[in-house]
Short mmCIF file of C-alpha atoms in Angstrom, two decimals:
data_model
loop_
_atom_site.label_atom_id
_atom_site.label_comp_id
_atom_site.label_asym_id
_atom_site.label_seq_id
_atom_site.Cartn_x
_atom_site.Cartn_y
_atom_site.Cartn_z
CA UNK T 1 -8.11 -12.84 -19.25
CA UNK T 2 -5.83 -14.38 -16.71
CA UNK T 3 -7.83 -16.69 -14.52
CA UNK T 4 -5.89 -18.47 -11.34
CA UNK T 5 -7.17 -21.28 -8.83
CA UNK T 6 -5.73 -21.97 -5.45
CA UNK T 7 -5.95 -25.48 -3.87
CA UNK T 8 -6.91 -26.69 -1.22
CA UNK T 9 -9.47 -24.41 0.34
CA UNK T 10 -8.11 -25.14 3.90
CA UNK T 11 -4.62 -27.10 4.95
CA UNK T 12 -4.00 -28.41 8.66
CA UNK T 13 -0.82 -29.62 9.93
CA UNK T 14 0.94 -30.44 12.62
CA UNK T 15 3.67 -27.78 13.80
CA UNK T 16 7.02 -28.89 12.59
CA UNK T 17 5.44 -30.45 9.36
CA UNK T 18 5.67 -28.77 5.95
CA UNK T 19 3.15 -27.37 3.99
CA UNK T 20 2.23 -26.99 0.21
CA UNK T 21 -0.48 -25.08 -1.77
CA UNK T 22 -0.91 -25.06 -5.33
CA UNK T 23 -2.12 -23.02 -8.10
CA UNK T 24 -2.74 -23.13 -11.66
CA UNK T 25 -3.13 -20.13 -14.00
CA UNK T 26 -5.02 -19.76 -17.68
CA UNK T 27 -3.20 -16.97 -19.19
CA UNK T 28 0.44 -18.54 -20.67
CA UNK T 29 1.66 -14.88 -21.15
CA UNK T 30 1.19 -14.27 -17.51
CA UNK T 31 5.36 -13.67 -15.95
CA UNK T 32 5.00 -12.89 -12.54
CA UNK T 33 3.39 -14.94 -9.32
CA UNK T 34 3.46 -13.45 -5.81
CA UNK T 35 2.41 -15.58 -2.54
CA UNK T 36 0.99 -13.23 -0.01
CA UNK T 37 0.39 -13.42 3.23
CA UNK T 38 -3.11 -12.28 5.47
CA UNK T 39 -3.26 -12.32 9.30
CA UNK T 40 -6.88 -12.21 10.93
CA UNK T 41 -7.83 -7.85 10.40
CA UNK T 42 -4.77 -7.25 8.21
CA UNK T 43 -3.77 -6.64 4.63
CA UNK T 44 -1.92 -9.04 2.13
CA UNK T 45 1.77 -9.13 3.09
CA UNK T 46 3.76 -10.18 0.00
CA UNK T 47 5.91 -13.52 1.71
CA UNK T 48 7.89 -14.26 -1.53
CA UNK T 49 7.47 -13.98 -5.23
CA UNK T 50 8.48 -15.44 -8.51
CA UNK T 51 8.95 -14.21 -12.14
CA UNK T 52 8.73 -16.34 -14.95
CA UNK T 53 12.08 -16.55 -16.32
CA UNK T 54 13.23 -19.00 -12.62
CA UNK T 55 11.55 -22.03 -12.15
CA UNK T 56 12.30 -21.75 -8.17
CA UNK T 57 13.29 -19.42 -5.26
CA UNK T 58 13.87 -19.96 -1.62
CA UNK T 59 13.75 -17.81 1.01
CA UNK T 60 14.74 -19.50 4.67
CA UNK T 61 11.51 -21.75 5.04
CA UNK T 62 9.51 -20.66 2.32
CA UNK T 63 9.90 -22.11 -1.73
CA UNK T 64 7.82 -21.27 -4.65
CA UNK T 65 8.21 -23.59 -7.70
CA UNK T 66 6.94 -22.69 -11.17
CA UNK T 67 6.17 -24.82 -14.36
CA UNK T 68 5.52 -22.98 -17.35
CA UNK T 69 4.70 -25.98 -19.06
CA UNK T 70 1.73 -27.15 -17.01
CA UNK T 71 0.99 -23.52 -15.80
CA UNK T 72 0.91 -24.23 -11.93
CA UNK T 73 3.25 -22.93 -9.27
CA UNK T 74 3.58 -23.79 -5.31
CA UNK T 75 3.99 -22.33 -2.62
CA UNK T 76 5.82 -24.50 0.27
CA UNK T 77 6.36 -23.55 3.66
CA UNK T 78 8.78 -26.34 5.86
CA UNK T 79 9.47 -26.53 9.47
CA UNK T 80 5.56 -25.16 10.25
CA UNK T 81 5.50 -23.11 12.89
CA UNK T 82 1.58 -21.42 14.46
CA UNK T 83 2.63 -18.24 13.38
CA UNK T 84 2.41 -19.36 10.04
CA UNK T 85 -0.91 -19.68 10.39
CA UNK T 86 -3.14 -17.46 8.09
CA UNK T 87 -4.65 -16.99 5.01
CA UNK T 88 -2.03 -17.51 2.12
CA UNK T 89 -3.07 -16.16 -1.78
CA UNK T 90 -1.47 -16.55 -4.70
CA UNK T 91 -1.42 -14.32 -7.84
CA UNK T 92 -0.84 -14.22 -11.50
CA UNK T 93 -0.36 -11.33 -13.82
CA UNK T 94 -0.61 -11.07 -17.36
CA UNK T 95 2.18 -9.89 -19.77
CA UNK T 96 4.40 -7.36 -19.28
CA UNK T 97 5.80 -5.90 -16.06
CA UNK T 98 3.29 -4.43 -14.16
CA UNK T 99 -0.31 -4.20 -13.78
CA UNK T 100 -3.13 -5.66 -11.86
CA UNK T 101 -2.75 -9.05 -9.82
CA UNK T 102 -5.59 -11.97 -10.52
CA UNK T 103 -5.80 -13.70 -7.07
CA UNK T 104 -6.55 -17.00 -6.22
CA UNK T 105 -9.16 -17.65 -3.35
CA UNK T 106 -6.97 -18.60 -0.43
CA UNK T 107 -5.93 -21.30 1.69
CA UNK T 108 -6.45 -20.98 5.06
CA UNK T 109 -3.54 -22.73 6.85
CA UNK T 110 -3.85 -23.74 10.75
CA UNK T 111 -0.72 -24.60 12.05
CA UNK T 112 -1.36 -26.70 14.92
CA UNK T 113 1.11 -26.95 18.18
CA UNK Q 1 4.20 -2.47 7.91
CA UNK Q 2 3.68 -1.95 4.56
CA UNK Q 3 4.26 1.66 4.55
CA UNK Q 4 0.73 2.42 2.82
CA UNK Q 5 -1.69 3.74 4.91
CA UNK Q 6 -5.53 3.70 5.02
CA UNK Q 7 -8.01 5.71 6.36
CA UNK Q 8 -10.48 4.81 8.34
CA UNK Q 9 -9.91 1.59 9.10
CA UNK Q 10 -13.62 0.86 10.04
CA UNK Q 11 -16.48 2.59 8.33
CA UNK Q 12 -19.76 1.56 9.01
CA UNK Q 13 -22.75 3.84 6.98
CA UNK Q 14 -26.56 3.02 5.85
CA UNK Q 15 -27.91 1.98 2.16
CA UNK Q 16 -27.92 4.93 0.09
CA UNK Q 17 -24.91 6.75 1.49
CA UNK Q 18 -21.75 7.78 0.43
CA UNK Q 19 -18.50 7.12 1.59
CA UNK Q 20 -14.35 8.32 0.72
CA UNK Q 21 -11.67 6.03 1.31
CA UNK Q 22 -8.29 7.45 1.70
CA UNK Q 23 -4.96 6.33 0.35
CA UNK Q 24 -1.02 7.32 0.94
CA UNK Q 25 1.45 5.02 -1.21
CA UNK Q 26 4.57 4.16 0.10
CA UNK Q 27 6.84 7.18 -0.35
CA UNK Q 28 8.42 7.51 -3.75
CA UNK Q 29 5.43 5.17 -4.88
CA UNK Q 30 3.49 6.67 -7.91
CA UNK Q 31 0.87 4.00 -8.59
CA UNK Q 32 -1.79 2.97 -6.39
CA UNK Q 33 -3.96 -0.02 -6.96
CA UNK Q 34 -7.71 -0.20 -5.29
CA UNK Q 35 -9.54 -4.23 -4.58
CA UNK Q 36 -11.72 -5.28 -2.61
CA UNK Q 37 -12.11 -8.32 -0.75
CA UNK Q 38 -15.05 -10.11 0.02
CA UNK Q 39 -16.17 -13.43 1.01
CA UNK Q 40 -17.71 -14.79 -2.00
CA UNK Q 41 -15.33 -12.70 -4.70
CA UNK Q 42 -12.08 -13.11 -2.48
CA UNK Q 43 -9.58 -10.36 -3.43
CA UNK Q 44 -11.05 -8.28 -6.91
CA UNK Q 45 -8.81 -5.43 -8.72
CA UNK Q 46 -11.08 -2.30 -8.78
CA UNK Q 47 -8.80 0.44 -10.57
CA UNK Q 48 -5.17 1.39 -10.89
CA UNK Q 49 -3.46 5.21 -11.02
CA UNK Q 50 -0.62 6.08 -12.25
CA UNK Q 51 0.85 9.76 -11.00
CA UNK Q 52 -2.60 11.02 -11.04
CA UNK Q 53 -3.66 9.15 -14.49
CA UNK Q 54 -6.13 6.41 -14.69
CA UNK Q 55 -4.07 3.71 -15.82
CA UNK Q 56 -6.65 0.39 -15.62
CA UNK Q 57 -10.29 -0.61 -14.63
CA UNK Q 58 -11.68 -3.82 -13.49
CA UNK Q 59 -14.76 -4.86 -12.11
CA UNK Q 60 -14.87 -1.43 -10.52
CA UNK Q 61 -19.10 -0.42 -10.09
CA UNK Q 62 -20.41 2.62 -12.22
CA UNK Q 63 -21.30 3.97 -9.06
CA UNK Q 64 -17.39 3.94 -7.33
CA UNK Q 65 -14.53 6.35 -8.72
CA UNK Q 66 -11.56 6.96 -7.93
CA UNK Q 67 -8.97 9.97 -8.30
CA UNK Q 68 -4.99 10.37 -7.14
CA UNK Q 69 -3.82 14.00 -5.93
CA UNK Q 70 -0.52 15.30 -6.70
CA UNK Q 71 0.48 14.15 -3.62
CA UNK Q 72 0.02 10.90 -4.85
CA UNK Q 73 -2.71 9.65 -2.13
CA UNK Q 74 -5.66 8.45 -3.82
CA UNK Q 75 -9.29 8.47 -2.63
CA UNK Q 76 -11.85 5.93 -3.40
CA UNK Q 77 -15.44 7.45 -3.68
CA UNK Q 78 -18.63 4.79 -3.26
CA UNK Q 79 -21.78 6.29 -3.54
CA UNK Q 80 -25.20 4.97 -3.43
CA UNK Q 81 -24.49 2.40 -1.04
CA UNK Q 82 -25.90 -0.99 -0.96
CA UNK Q 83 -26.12 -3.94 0.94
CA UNK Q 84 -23.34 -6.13 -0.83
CA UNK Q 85 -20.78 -3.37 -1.09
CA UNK Q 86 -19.78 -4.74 2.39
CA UNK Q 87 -16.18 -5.57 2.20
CA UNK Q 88 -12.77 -4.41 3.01
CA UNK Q 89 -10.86 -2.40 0.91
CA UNK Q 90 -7.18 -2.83 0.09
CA UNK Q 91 -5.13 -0.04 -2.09
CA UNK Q 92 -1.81 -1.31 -2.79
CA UNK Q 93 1.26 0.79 -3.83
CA UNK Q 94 4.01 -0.50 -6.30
CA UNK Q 95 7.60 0.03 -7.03
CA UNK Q 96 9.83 -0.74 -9.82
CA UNK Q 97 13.45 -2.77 -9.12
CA UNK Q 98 16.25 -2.32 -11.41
CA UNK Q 99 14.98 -4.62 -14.47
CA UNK Q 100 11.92 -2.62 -14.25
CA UNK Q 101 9.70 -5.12 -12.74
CA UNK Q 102 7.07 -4.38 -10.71
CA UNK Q 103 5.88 -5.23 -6.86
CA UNK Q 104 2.73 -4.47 -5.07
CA UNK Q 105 2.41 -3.61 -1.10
CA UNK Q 106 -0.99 -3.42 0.46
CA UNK Q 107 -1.88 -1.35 2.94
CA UNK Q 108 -4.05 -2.22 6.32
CA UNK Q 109 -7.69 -1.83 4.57
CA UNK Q 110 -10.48 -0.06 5.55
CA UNK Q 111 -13.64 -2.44 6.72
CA UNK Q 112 -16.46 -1.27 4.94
CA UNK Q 113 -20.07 -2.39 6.60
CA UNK Q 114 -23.39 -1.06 5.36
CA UNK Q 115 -26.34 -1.34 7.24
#
């Protein structure tokens, strides 16, 4: 089955700065990797996502990038800003289009002032 | 907001117990997805309905289940409570765009703490 890590663990920078985590997935059928979001006593928000036929998307300050090849994508956030700060997880899903996510175990991003 | 909701949002019982977690998708949703989150397993997929089918199990516990209504809301039933059940509980919601591909929304959670 579809196995995905998330690095690094924990990511500080300074506010204005950019930020990039990175994951890697096992399962080369997997098609579809959402970034989501979670705020101290909240769910997952789903912040952008990508499907496996793109190899990027943008939205305003936030990028993913994907390479089939070498099975990682990234998430990166520019212009950091401390609301960005939370825990960020990233997901993989197997083939087809739908079913259950495999998550990653977080990166907890500080965003300091 | 999401637009799933969760009920309670804090539930804290004893060893032994049993507890119901409540569900409602967002509306026009059909399939609800149930994980839990906790610290050492991060965010695990427990089970997945479809318009009131059982669609797909994960690492769900013999002693959980889990049924949808015709309503759609779902309810997730852990019994026999133990110690490292402790978590929070996410159900998440999906919809379909126009090539038929599929998104996820999670609702609030509901802590779960057993003493």
């Amino acid at each position: 089955g579809e196995n995905v890590e998330q690095h690094p663990s924990t990511l500080s920078v300074q506010e204005g700065d950019s930020a990039v985590i990175k994951c890697t997935y096992s399962d080369s059928a997997s098609n579809y990797f959402p970034w989501y979001k979670q705020e101290l006593g909240k769910g997952p928000q789903l912040i952008i996502d990508i499907r496996s036929n793109v190899g990027e998307k943008k939205d305003q300050r936030i990028a993913v990038t994907l390479n089939k090849t070498a099975k990682h994508f990234s998430l990166h956030i520019t212009e950091t800003q401390p609301e960005d700060s939370a825990v960020y997880f990233c997901a993989g899903r197997g083939g087809g289009s739908q079913g259950n996510l495999i998550f990653g175990k977080g990166t907890k991003l500080s965003v300091k002032p | 907001d999401s637009g799933v909701t969760q009920t309670p949002k804090h539930l804290i019982t004893a060893t032994g117990q049993r507890v119901t977690l409540r569900c409602s998708p967002r509306s026009g949703d059909l399939s609800v997805y149930w994980y839990q989150q906790s610290l050492d397993q991060g965010l695990q997929f427990l089970i997945q309905y479809y318009n009131g089918e059982e669609r797909a199990k994960g690492n769900i516990l013999e002693r959980f289940s889990a049924q949808q209504f015709p309503d759609l809301h779902s309810e997730l039933n852990l019994s026999s409570l133990e110690l490292g059940d402790s978590a929070l509980y996410f159900c998440a919601s999906s919809a379909w765009d126009r090539m038929y591909q599929e998104t996820q929304y999670f609702g609030p959670g509901t802590r779960l703490l057993v003493l």
